[in-house]
Short mmCIF file of C-alpha atoms in Angstrom, two decimals:
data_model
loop_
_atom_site.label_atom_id
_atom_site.label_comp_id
_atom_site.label_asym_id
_atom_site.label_seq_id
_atom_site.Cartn_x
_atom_site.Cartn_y
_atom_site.Cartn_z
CA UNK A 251 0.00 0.00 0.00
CA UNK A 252 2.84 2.49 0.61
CA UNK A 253 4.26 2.00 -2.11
CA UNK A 254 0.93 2.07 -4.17
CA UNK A 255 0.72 5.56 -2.59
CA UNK A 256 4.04 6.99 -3.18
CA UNK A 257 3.38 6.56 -6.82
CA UNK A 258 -0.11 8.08 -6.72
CA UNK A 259 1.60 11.10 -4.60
CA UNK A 260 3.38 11.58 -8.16
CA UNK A 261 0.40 10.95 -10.33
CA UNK A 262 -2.90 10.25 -8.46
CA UNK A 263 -4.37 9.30 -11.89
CA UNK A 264 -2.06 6.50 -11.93
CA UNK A 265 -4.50 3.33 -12.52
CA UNK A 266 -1.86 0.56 -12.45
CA UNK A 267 -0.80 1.97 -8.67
CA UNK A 268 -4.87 2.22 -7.46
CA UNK A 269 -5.44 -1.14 -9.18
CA UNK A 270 -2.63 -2.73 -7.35
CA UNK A 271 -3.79 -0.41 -3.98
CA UNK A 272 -7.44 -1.70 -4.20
CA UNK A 273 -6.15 -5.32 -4.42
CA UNK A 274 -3.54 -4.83 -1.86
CA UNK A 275 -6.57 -3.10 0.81
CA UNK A 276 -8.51 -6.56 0.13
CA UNK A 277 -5.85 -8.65 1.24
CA UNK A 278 -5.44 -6.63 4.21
CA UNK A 279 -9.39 -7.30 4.67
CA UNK A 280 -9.88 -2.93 4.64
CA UNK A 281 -13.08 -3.14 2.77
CA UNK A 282 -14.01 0.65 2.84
CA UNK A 283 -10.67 1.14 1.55
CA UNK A 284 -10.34 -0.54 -1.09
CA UNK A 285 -14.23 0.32 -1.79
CA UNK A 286 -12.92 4.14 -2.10
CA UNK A 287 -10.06 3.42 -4.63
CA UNK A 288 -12.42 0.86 -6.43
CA UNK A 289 -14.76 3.87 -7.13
CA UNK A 290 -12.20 6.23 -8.00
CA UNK A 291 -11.19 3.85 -10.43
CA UNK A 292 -14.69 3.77 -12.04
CA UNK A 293 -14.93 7.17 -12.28
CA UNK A 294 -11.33 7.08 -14.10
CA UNK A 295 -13.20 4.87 -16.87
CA UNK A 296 -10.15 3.62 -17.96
CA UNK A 297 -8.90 0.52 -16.37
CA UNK A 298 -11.98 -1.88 -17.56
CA UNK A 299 -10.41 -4.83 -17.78
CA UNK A 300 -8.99 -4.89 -14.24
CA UNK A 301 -12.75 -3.51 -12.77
CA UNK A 302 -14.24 -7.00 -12.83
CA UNK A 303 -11.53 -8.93 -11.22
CA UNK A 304 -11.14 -6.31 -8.14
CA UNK A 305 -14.73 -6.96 -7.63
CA UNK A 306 -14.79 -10.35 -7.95
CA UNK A 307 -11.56 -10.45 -5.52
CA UNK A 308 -13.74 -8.30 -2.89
CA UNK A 309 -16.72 -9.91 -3.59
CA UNK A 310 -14.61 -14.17 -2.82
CA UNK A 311 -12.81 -12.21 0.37
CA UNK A 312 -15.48 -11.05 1.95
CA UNK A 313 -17.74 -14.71 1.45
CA UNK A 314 -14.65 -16.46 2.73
CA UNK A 315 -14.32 -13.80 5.73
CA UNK A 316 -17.88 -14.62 6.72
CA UNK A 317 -16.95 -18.11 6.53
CA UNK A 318 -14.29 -18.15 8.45
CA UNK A 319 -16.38 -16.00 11.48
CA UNK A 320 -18.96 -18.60 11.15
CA UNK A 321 -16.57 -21.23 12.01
CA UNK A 322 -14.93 -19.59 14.79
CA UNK A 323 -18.41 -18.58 16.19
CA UNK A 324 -19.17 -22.50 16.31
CA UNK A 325 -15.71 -23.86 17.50
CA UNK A 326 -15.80 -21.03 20.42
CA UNK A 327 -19.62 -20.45 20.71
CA UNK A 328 -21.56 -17.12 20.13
CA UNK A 329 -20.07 -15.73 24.24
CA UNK A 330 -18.84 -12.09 24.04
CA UNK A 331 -17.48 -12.60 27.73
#
């Protein structure tokens, strides 16, 4: 991410750098993050092609987060002691 934002301090147009942010923000699990740079992306209407899979990457992370809460909720019950 740092380095995603030292090049957009240089050009914040720079699609390749908020492509590679908004992917790096998902794997970090920062969801309104990444949903910010997604969007300024879209309003950049240039980087079609890497729209979809940024999506589709928040859109598997954030199933596979709610999985992964489910589980944990059943292994150590629902207790917020």
């Amino acid at each position: 991410v740092r380095a995603c934002d030292d090049a957009l301090e240089l050009d914040p147009e720079c699609q390749k750098a908020l492509a590679r942010k908004a992917k790096a923000l998902i794997g970090r699990h920062e969801y309104d993050a990444a949903d910010q740079v997604t969007e300024h992306l879209r309003d950049l209407n240039m980087l079609s092609e890497e729209l979809p899979e940024i999506e589709k990457l928040m859109r598997v992370t954030k199933v596979q987060d709610k999985k992964s809460e489910a589980s944990f909720r059943n292994m150590f019950g629902n207790s917020t002691q």
